[in-house]
XYZ file of N, CA and C in Angstrom:
780
model
N 119.575 153.192 71.602
C 120.319 152.215 72.408
C 119.360 151.337 73.210
N 118.435 152.019 73.899
C 117.450 151.276 74.697
C 116.561 150.442 73.797
N 116.187 151.055 72.649
C 115.327 150.329 71.708
C 116.031 149.092 71.181
N 117.354 149.192 70.949
C 118.112 148.052 70.439
C 118.147 146.928 71.465
N 118.332 147.306 72.759
C 118.340 146.287 73.815
C 116.994 145.575 73.904
N 115.926 146.378 73.839
C 114.587 145.788 73.905
C 114.362 144.852 72.730
N 114.867 145.299 71.548
C 114.693 144.477 70.349
C 115.432 143.150 70.486
N 116.682 143.207 71.009
C 117.449 141.970 71.176
C 116.811 141.061 72.224
N 116.341 141.680 73.325
C 115.708 140.892 74.377
C 114.433 140.230 73.870
N 113.627 140.996 73.144
C 112.386 140.440 72.597
C 112.685 139.308 71.625
N 113.771 139.509 70.833
C 114.136 138.477 69.869
C 114.525 137.181 70.583
N 115.322 137.319 71.666
C 115.740 136.120 72.398
C 114.541 135.416 73.034
N 113.609 136.209 73.579
C 112.419 135.622 74.202
C 111.593 134.866 73.182
N 111.360 135.487 72.029
C 110.527 134.857 71.013
C 111.190 133.606 70.449
N 112.511 133.671 70.245
C 113.220 132.495 69.743
C 113.170 131.365 70.767
N 113.318 131.729 72.052
C 113.252 130.709 73.098
C 111.893 130.043 73.162
N 110.843 130.866 73.076
C 109.491 130.311 73.084
C 109.274 129.412 71.876
N 109.744 129.892 70.726
C 109.573 129.106 69.508
C 110.292 127.778 69.587
N 111.521 127.792 70.119
C 112.288 126.550 70.228
C 111.630 125.571 71.186
N 111.099 126.112 72.287
C 110.447 125.240 73.270
C 109.215 124.568 72.688
N 108.372 125.375 72.032
C 107.154 124.816 71.446
C 107.484 123.842 70.330
N 108.501 124.189 69.519
C 108.890 123.304 68.429
C 109.405 121.975 68.965
N 110.196 122.029 70.029
C 110.698 120.789 70.629
C 109.557 119.947 71.169
N 108.561 120.627 71.739
C 107.399 119.899 72.260
C 106.637 119.201 71.144
N 106.485 119.912 70.012
C 105.741 119.334 68.898
C 106.453 118.142 68.286
N 107.782 118.219 68.203
C 108.539 117.170 67.533
C 108.967 116.046 68.463
N 108.808 116.229 69.750
C 109.219 115.187 70.697
C 108.298 113.990 70.574
N 108.844 112.753 70.697
C 107.992 111.566 70.642
C 107.062 111.511 71.826
N 105.874 110.992 71.578
C 104.887 110.907 72.655
C 105.336 109.899 73.687
N 105.248 110.266 74.947
C 105.631 109.356 76.019
C 104.441 108.566 76.499
N 104.698 107.652 77.426
C 103.624 106.832 77.981
C 102.730 107.690 78.854
N 101.431 107.423 78.780
C 100.490 108.167 79.601
C 100.696 107.815 81.069
N 100.470 108.782 81.911
C 100.628 108.545 83.338
C 99.566 107.568 83.819
N 100.014 106.572 84.548
C 99.085 105.557 85.034
C 98.142 106.158 86.063
N 96.892 105.778 85.975
C 95.902 106.259 86.931
C 96.113 105.576 88.271
N 95.710 106.255 89.320
C 95.801 105.671 90.648
C 94.734 104.597 90.797
N 95.144 103.396 91.117
C 94.189 102.308 91.282
C 93.857 101.630 89.967
N 93.238 100.502 90.065
C 92.850 99.730 88.886
C 91.510 100.238 88.373
N 91.383 100.503 87.081
C 90.120 101.049 86.561
C 89.004 100.018 86.553
N 87.794 100.504 86.692
C 86.602 99.674 86.576
C 85.958 99.992 85.237
N 85.715 98.984 84.398
C 85.156 99.263 83.073
C 83.832 100.017 83.168
N 83.693 101.143 82.465
C 82.420 101.870 82.485
C 81.374 101.142 81.659
N 80.148 101.169 82.109
C 79.085 100.530 81.335
C 77.913 101.475 81.091
N 78.087 102.733 81.464
C 77.003 103.689 81.283
C 76.642 103.913 79.830
N 77.639 103.765 78.936
C 77.386 104.010 77.516
C 76.913 102.760 76.786
N 76.894 101.619 77.477
C 76.494 100.373 76.827
C 74.973 100.263 76.776
N 74.469 99.746 75.666
C 73.030 99.544 75.509
C 72.703 98.062 75.636
N 71.453 97.769 75.934
C 71.019 96.374 76.016
C 69.607 96.241 75.450
N 69.446 96.772 74.257
C 68.135 96.744 73.610
C 67.866 95.433 72.893
N 68.909 94.619 72.747
C 68.754 93.368 72.008
C 69.018 93.516 70.531
N 69.553 94.669 70.133
C 69.817 94.890 68.715
C 71.111 94.206 68.302
N 71.153 93.771 67.066
C 72.333 93.099 66.536
C 72.087 91.615 66.356
N 72.778 91.005 65.385
C 72.607 89.569 65.137
C 72.943 88.739 66.370
N 72.227 87.637 66.526
C 72.418 86.739 67.659
C 72.973 85.420 67.137
N 74.163 85.050 67.585
C 74.801 83.827 67.108
C 74.463 82.654 68.022
N 74.792 81.459 67.556
C 74.596 80.262 68.377
C 75.453 80.332 69.633
N 76.650 80.904 69.503
C 77.527 81.049 70.668
C 76.931 82.015 71.688
N 76.265 83.063 71.203
C 75.602 84.008 72.104
C 74.512 83.299 72.914
N 73.706 82.514 72.224
C 72.625 81.789 72.899
C 73.185 80.817 73.939
N 74.235 80.118 73.559
C 74.849 79.158 74.476
C 75.408 79.861 75.706
N 75.961 81.047 75.507
C 76.509 81.811 76.631
C 75.413 82.201 77.621
N 74.289 82.682 77.117
C 73.183 83.077 77.996
C 72.684 81.867 78.793
N 72.639 80.713 78.161
C 72.223 79.488 78.853
C 73.243 79.109 79.928
N 74.533 79.245 79.621
C 75.571 78.868 80.582
C 75.571 79.775 81.810
N 75.267 81.046 81.612
C 75.177 81.948 82.767
C 74.045 81.499 83.685
N 72.944 81.093 83.092
C 71.815 80.581 83.874
C 72.204 79.309 84.628
N 72.881 78.397 83.948
C 73.295 77.143 84.579
C 74.248 77.395 85.746
N 75.105 78.384 85.614
C 76.041 78.689 86.699
C 75.294 79.049 87.978
N 74.253 79.853 87.834
C 73.487 80.236 89.015
C 72.698 79.091 89.611
N 72.239 78.172 88.755
C 71.389 77.081 89.231
C 72.114 76.143 90.192
N 73.445 76.075 90.105
C 74.142 75.204 91.056
C 74.985 75.993 92.061
N 75.448 77.186 91.691
C 76.290 77.935 92.627
C 75.476 78.607 93.728
N 74.210 78.898 93.475
C 73.362 79.448 94.539
C 73.135 78.406 95.637
N 72.690 77.182 95.312
C 72.558 76.179 96.380
C 73.898 75.772 96.990
N 74.973 75.817 96.206
C 76.290 75.494 96.764
C 76.689 76.526 97.817
N 76.425 77.801 97.531
C 76.724 78.843 98.509
C 75.868 78.721 99.754
N 74.619 78.298 99.568
C 73.751 78.085 100.732
C 74.272 76.940 101.598
N 74.786 75.894 100.945
C 75.361 74.785 101.707
C 76.607 75.218 102.463
N 77.383 76.121 101.866
C 78.588 76.609 102.544
C 78.221 77.291 103.855
N 77.116 77.993 103.865
C 76.680 78.673 105.086
C 76.183 77.684 106.142
N 75.703 76.534 105.692
C 75.147 75.549 106.618
C 76.186 74.541 107.117
N 77.118 74.145 106.242
C 77.994 73.027 106.562
C 79.400 73.430 106.990
N 79.875 74.582 106.542
C 81.250 74.968 106.848
C 81.378 75.471 108.282
N 82.544 75.241 108.852
C 82.873 75.768 110.175
C 83.869 76.925 110.073
N 84.265 77.234 108.846
C 85.234 78.303 108.605
C 84.484 79.606 108.342
N 84.637 80.625 109.200
C 83.900 81.885 109.008
C 84.146 82.522 107.643
N 85.370 82.390 107.120
C 85.668 82.985 105.818
C 84.903 82.270 104.713
N 84.866 80.947 104.747
C 84.140 80.184 103.730
C 82.641 80.463 103.831
N 82.142 80.578 105.041
C 80.721 80.891 105.239
C 80.378 82.239 104.604
N 81.222 83.231 104.861
C 80.978 84.572 104.314
C 81.081 84.574 102.796
N 82.083 83.867 102.266
C 82.262 83.808 100.815
C 81.094 83.079 100.158
N 80.635 81.992 100.780
C 79.486 81.274 100.241
C 78.256 82.160 100.168
N 78.048 82.952 101.203
C 76.901 83.869 101.217
C 77.042 84.936 100.140
N 78.249 85.458 99.978
C 78.483 86.506 98.980
C 78.279 85.981 97.566
N 78.896 84.844 97.257
C 78.789 84.290 95.905
C 77.353 83.900 95.595
N 76.680 83.294 96.553
C 75.286 82.910 96.342
C 74.416 84.137 96.069
N 74.587 85.177 96.881
C 73.792 86.387 96.700
C 74.080 87.085 95.386
N 75.344 87.103 94.977
C 75.683 87.760 93.719
C 75.169 86.976 92.517
N 75.105 85.656 92.649
C 74.548 84.867 91.552
C 73.036 85.069 91.427
N 72.379 85.385 92.514
C 70.951 85.721 92.427
C 70.778 86.961 91.550
N 71.638 87.957 91.759
C 71.579 89.177 90.953
C 71.940 88.900 89.500
N 73.024 88.137 89.278
C 73.434 87.818 87.909
C 72.353 87.015 87.192
N 71.688 86.134 87.927
C 70.621 85.336 87.325
C 69.471 86.232 86.852
N 69.152 87.252 87.631
C 68.096 88.182 87.225
C 68.486 88.921 85.946
N 69.743 89.326 85.866
C 70.215 89.996 84.653
C 70.133 89.058 83.456
N 70.524 87.813 83.669
C 70.525 86.828 82.589
C 69.105 86.512 82.121
N 68.195 86.345 83.065
C 66.801 86.057 82.710
C 66.205 87.216 81.912
N 66.566 88.443 82.282
C 66.072 89.601 81.545
C 66.561 89.618 80.109
N 67.846 89.296 79.910
C 68.397 89.250 78.553
C 67.740 88.130 77.751
N 67.571 86.969 78.381
C 66.945 85.837 77.692
C 65.525 86.173 77.257
N 64.806 86.886 78.100
C 63.441 87.276 77.751
C 63.435 88.239 76.570
N 64.359 89.181 76.576
C 64.451 90.144 75.477
C 64.770 89.460 74.157
N 65.639 88.455 74.215
C 66.118 87.804 72.995
C 65.344 86.536 72.642
N 64.399 86.142 73.489
C 63.613 84.945 73.204
C 64.402 83.656 73.337
N 65.287 83.583 74.332
C 66.110 82.394 74.554
C 65.507 81.573 75.690
N 65.264 80.295 75.436
C 64.723 79.408 76.467
C 65.834 79.022 77.441
N 65.543 79.113 78.731
C 66.539 78.821 79.760
C 66.171 77.565 80.535
N 67.184 76.824 80.999
C 66.914 75.634 81.820
C 66.485 76.031 83.229
N 65.846 75.114 83.906
C 65.425 75.333 85.291
C 66.110 74.383 86.263
N 66.971 73.508 85.744
C 67.698 72.564 86.575
C 69.172 72.569 86.176
N 70.081 72.332 87.127
C 71.500 72.211 86.778
C 71.716 71.022 85.843
N 72.841 71.034 85.113
C 73.136 69.887 84.258
C 73.691 68.735 85.098
N 73.967 67.619 84.460
C 74.374 66.419 85.197
C 75.673 66.619 85.975
N 76.641 67.288 85.368
C 77.901 67.536 86.075
C 77.672 68.380 87.324
N 76.862 69.402 87.185
C 76.593 70.284 88.320
C 75.813 69.566 89.417
N 74.879 68.718 89.027
C 74.153 67.925 90.019
C 75.106 67.004 90.776
N 76.098 66.478 90.065
C 77.092 65.622 90.713
C 77.926 66.395 91.724
N 78.297 67.628 91.393
C 79.077 68.445 92.334
C 78.259 68.774 93.580
N 76.985 69.074 93.379
C 76.124 69.374 94.524
C 75.947 68.140 95.407
N 75.821 66.973 94.784
C 75.690 65.735 95.562
C 76.960 65.472 96.363
N 78.103 65.765 95.757
C 79.381 65.592 96.450
C 79.461 66.498 97.676
N 78.965 67.707 97.545
C 78.984 68.643 98.671
C 78.019 68.207 99.768
N 76.863 67.696 99.383
C 75.896 67.240 100.386
C 76.452 66.075 101.193
N 77.223 65.226 100.523
C 77.771 64.045 101.196
C 78.978 64.378 102.068
N 79.563 65.545 101.877
C 80.764 65.912 102.627
C 80.400 66.322 104.050
N 81.343 66.106 104.960
C 81.142 66.587 106.327
C 81.792 67.961 106.478
N 81.721 68.515 107.658
C 82.236 69.869 107.873
C 83.744 69.954 107.672
N 84.431 68.825 107.780
C 85.884 68.818 107.611
C 86.280 68.833 106.141
N 85.562 68.085 105.322
C 85.928 67.957 103.906
C 85.170 68.923 102.997
N 84.118 69.530 103.508
C 83.273 70.361 102.648
C 84.034 71.537 102.046
N 84.793 72.260 102.859
C 85.423 73.495 102.392
C 86.290 73.263 101.159
N 87.107 72.210 101.202
C 87.999 71.945 100.080
C 87.218 71.598 98.820
N 86.179 70.798 98.975
C 85.360 70.424 97.817
C 84.671 71.657 97.234
N 84.108 72.469 98.111
C 83.398 73.676 97.661
C 84.332 74.599 96.882
N 85.494 74.882 97.446
C 86.433 75.796 96.793
C 86.963 75.196 95.496
N 87.307 73.909 95.514
C 87.849 73.278 94.307
C 86.847 73.294 93.159
N 85.605 72.929 93.441
C 84.610 72.833 92.369
C 84.271 74.211 91.799
N 84.094 75.192 92.669
C 83.728 76.520 92.173
C 84.890 77.199 91.459
N 86.101 77.019 91.988
C 87.252 77.662 91.327
C 87.482 77.064 89.942
N 87.336 75.752 89.816
C 87.503 75.111 88.509
C 86.423 75.573 87.531
N 85.182 75.672 88.007
C 84.080 76.089 87.137
C 84.260 77.530 86.665
N 84.683 78.404 87.569
C 84.898 79.797 87.178
C 86.057 79.917 86.194
N 87.074 79.092 86.364
C 88.191 79.117 85.426
C 87.796 78.667 84.036
N 86.793 77.799 83.944
C 86.335 77.329 82.636
C 85.488 78.370 81.915
N 84.633 79.063 82.647
C 83.740 80.016 81.980
C 84.416 81.361 81.724
N 85.509 81.630 82.434
C 86.195 82.912 82.288
C 86.630 83.186 80.846
N 87.364 82.271 80.188
C 87.739 82.545 78.788
C 86.545 82.566 77.843
N 85.490 81.812 78.169
C 84.293 81.829 77.320
C 83.638 83.205 77.346
N 83.622 83.826 78.520
C 83.061 85.174 78.637
C 83.862 86.154 77.796
N 85.190 86.048 77.862
C 86.044 86.961 77.097
C 85.792 86.826 75.601
N 85.613 85.597 75.137
C 85.360 85.369 73.710
C 84.054 86.021 73.274
N 83.008 85.850 74.072
C 81.713 86.444 73.734
C 81.784 87.966 73.800
N 82.421 88.483 74.840
C 82.524 89.942 74.987
C 83.248 90.571 73.800
N 84.244 89.878 73.281
C 85.039 90.427 72.188
C 84.401 90.235 70.818
N 83.492 89.263 70.685
C 83.036 88.902 69.343
C 81.550 89.112 69.076
N 80.715 89.201 70.117
C 79.277 89.265 69.869
C 78.877 90.527 69.120
N 77.859 90.394 68.287
C 77.295 91.539 67.559
C 76.029 92.057 68.229
N 75.598 91.408 69.295
C 74.352 91.778 69.959
C 74.654 92.609 71.205
N 74.021 93.766 71.324
C 74.379 94.672 72.417
C 73.968 94.140 73.789
N 72.841 93.424 73.876
C 72.409 92.887 75.165
C 73.356 91.793 75.650
N 73.798 90.946 74.746
C 74.753 89.892 75.102
C 76.096 90.505 75.480
N 76.486 91.559 74.768
C 77.758 92.227 75.065
C 77.761 92.789 76.489
N 76.675 93.438 76.862
C 76.605 94.008 78.209
C 76.554 92.909 79.263
N 75.804 91.850 78.993
C 75.739 90.737 79.936
C 77.116 90.106 80.121
N 77.867 89.972 79.036
C 79.205 89.386 79.127
C 80.124 90.259 79.976
N 80.032 91.559 79.806
C 80.873 92.450 80.611
C 80.497 92.357 82.086
N 79.213 92.315 82.373
C 78.777 92.207 83.768
C 79.164 90.851 84.357
N 78.962 89.788 83.577
C 79.316 88.451 84.057
C 80.810 88.345 84.321
N 81.612 88.999 83.498
C 83.059 88.974 83.686
C 83.448 89.561 85.036
N 82.789 90.640 85.432
C 83.106 91.266 86.712
C 82.674 90.379 87.885
N 81.552 89.693 87.727
C 81.128 88.743 88.760
C 82.153 87.615 88.896
N 82.551 87.045 87.766
C 83.449 85.891 87.787
C 84.807 86.262 88.375
N 85.350 87.400 87.983
C 86.632 87.829 88.540
C 86.541 88.011 90.053
N 85.428 88.566 90.504
C 85.226 88.744 91.945
C 85.183 87.403 92.657
N 84.470 86.451 92.078
C 84.335 85.141 92.715
C 85.654 84.377 92.726
N 86.421 84.490 91.654
C 87.737 83.843 91.625
C 88.615 84.392 92.749
N 88.613 85.718 92.899
C 89.430 86.337 93.943
C 88.957 85.917 95.334
N 87.651 85.839 95.528
C 87.124 85.419 96.827
C 87.529 83.983 97.149
N 87.383 83.097 96.187
C 87.730 81.695 96.411
C 89.223 81.541 96.698
N 90.040 82.292 95.991
C 91.484 82.199 96.205
C 91.899 82.788 97.548
N 91.093 83.699 98.080
C 91.429 84.311 99.368
C 91.306 83.326 100.527
N 90.658 82.176 100.290
C 90.534 81.174 101.354
C 91.853 80.458 101.618
N 92.763 80.498 100.646
C 94.017 79.763 100.778
C 93.865 78.277 100.518
N 92.705 77.856 100.021
C 92.433 76.435 99.807
C 92.541 76.010 98.341
N 92.745 76.955 97.440
C 92.788 76.609 96.017
C 94.026 75.770 95.720
N 93.810 74.642 95.068
C 94.909 73.772 94.641
C 95.272 74.156 93.208
N 96.207 75.076 93.069
C 96.552 75.573 91.738
C 97.145 74.478 90.859
N 97.791 73.506 91.485
C 98.391 72.430 90.709
C 97.378 71.559 89.997
N 96.149 71.554 90.482
C 95.117 70.730 89.855
C 94.375 71.462 88.746
N 94.611 72.760 88.612
C 93.918 73.534 87.584
C 94.552 73.277 86.223
N 93.762 73.304 85.155
C 94.323 73.090 83.813
C 95.284 74.211 83.440
N 96.316 73.849 82.699
C 97.294 74.842 82.259
C 96.908 75.396 80.895
N 97.422 76.574 80.589
C 97.141 77.191 79.291
C 97.857 76.424 78.192
N 97.251 76.305 77.015
C 97.917 75.609 75.907
C 99.147 76.386 75.458
N 100.160 75.697 74.948
C 101.367 76.404 74.490
C 101.043 77.309 73.312
N 101.719 78.445 73.210
C 101.447 79.358 72.087
C 101.888 78.751 70.765
N 101.168 79.096 69.719
C 101.536 78.629 68.387
C 102.715 79.448 67.872
N 103.629 78.825 67.129
C 104.791 79.561 66.608
C 104.366 80.745 65.747
N 105.004 81.894 66.006
C 104.780 83.116 65.223
C 103.340 83.606 65.270
N 102.607 83.182 66.295
C 101.209 83.605 66.375
C 101.062 84.948 67.068
N 102.077 85.359 67.846
C 101.969 86.604 68.582
C 101.184 86.394 69.859
N 101.194 87.376 70.762
C 100.517 87.220 72.049
C 99.001 87.253 71.956
N 98.462 87.935 70.917
C 97.013 88.078 70.781
C 96.622 87.732 69.357
N 95.613 86.870 69.156
C 95.181 86.566 67.793
C 94.529 87.781 67.148
N 95.002 88.142 65.972
C 94.469 89.298 65.255
C 94.141 88.870 63.838
N 92.936 89.174 63.382
C 92.591 88.775 62.028
C 93.186 89.754 61.021
N 93.154 89.360 59.738
C 93.792 90.155 58.697
C 93.201 91.540 58.556
N 91.885 91.655 58.730
C 91.231 92.950 58.580
C 91.696 93.931 59.648
N 91.782 93.450 60.901
C 92.238 94.315 61.982
C 93.684 94.744 61.767
N 94.531 93.797 61.328
C 95.938 94.107 61.115
C 96.111 95.130 60.003
N 95.343 94.968 58.910
C 95.445 95.903 57.794
C 95.018 97.303 58.211
N 93.946 97.384 59.003
C 93.468 98.692 59.450
C 94.484 99.370 60.353
N 95.107 98.575 61.229
C 96.068 99.151 62.169
C 97.315 99.649 61.461
N 97.819 98.873 60.497
C 99.056 99.253 59.828
C 98.850 100.377 58.830
N 97.647 100.485 58.268
C 97.412 101.525 57.267
C 97.151 102.878 57.896
N 96.438 102.885 59.024
C 96.073 104.164 59.631
C 97.159 104.699 60.532
N 97.859 103.802 61.224
C 98.919 104.244 62.124
C 98.414 105.034 63.303
N 97.093 105.055 63.511
C 96.543 105.755 64.659
C 96.452 107.252 64.474
N 96.798 107.789 63.278
C 96.759 109.226 63.064
C 95.576 109.621 62.219
N 95.686 110.778 61.561
C 94.617 111.250 60.697
C 94.673 110.488 59.390
N 93.547 109.986 58.949
C 93.505 109.174 57.744
C 94.036 109.936 56.547
N 95.035 109.330 55.858
C 95.564 109.913 54.639
C 96.588 111.006 54.852
N 96.915 111.361 56.088
C 97.860 112.437 56.359
C 98.952 111.915 57.269
N 100.209 112.142 56.884
C 101.335 111.702 57.693
C 101.477 112.584 58.925
N 101.760 111.963 60.059
C 101.967 112.726 61.288
C 103.173 113.640 61.160
N 104.218 113.173 60.479
C 105.419 113.992 60.287
C 105.101 115.255 59.502
N 104.273 115.113 58.453
C 103.891 116.276 57.650
C 103.142 117.289 58.499
N 102.232 116.799 59.339
C 101.474 117.706 60.207
C 102.399 118.484 61.136
N 103.374 117.797 61.716
C 104.300 118.462 62.628
C 105.146 119.499 61.904
N 105.588 119.184 60.691
C 106.392 120.135 59.926
C 105.582 121.375 59.564
N 104.305 121.174 59.212
C 103.443 122.317 58.902
C 103.275 123.203 60.126
N 103.039 122.581 61.286
C 102.900 123.352 62.520
C 104.186 124.091 62.860
N 105.323 123.423 62.663
C 106.607 124.061 62.948
C 106.841 125.251 62.027
N 106.478 125.091 60.740
C 106.635 126.195 59.801
C 105.771 127.379 60.167
N 104.530 127.097 60.561
C 103.630 128.176 60.959
C 104.152 128.895 62.191
N 104.705 128.134 63.131
C 105.252 128.734 64.341
C 106.442 129.633 64.017
N 107.321 129.157 63.140
C 108.493 129.954 62.756
C 108.074 131.252 62.086
N 107.081 131.157 61.197
C 106.595 132.367 60.523
C 106.025 133.355 61.526
N 105.324 132.836 62.532
C 104.770 133.718 63.551
C 105.845 134.416 64.348
N 106.923 133.693 64.679
C 108.030 134.293 65.431
C 108.690 135.399 64.621
N 108.944 135.137 63.329
C 109.594 136.139 62.479
C 108.732 137.388 62.350
N 107.424 137.181 62.168
C 106.515 138.326 62.033
C 106.509 139.168 63.298
N 106.474 138.503 64.453
C 106.473 139.232 65.728
C 107.751 140.032 65.901
N 108.885 139.443 65.521
C 110.169 140.141 65.639
C 110.199 141.383 64.751
N 109.638 141.274 63.557
C 109.610 142.430 62.652
C 108.753 143.554 63.218
N 107.628 143.168 63.840
C 106.758 144.191 64.434
C 107.475 144.916 65.557
N 108.169 144.147 66.399
C 108.893 144.759 67.513
C 110.029 145.641 67.009
N 110.706 145.214 65.932
C 111.806 145.999 65.385
C 111.294 147.320 64.805
N 110.098 147.250 64.198
C 109.534 148.467 63.607
C 109.221 149.500 64.665
N 108.876 149.053 65.870
C 108.593 149.985 66.952
C 109.877 150.635 67.465
């Protein structure tokens, strides 16, 4: 009598465990829990040996990073001298100092890859600096914020293109680092409350049936064929095999308990 009760109880326990595990295996995967705070891209695993083909776009990007520092460093210095707004003064000092660091990173990459860099701003940048020099303390802040915010908005998508497409590891790392600098500077400039968003260029309209992100045929074929699972094996088949093994284990355990 007691043995029969134990057998029935053990059977119910094992069936319950089996059902729970089986339900877990067959349940659709839910969304991962969001991490607290916004993640910072890790760069510890990135290399910058200069290995990989170097494209014309890569070379142009390294030159543009250099050009950005050649005019934004003196512009930030002028902000500290001409502005009467403590926030603009602090932001000018921060952006100028960070461009000194970014310039060192860029010069190092250029040296590794044998890319010749300019030593003077281009004509447009010289014009912006002249405009700032001519401004008084009342008009300087708006000119400074407008010119830098527009320039950062132009190079931002260029950085993303290089980061996503370059085959050279040194350029890839520089693009990731430059992206973090640019995002920081955009946020700083916008924190002044002086950005004229209406004057900024708008994004081009999406192409019909293009989707939110451009994907080439090779990427699409790989994604649809693999499905994110084990190559050549259906996820459903794997789950059914696991469920079968679990059921067999439950039955075997019940038989052992019954024999006792």
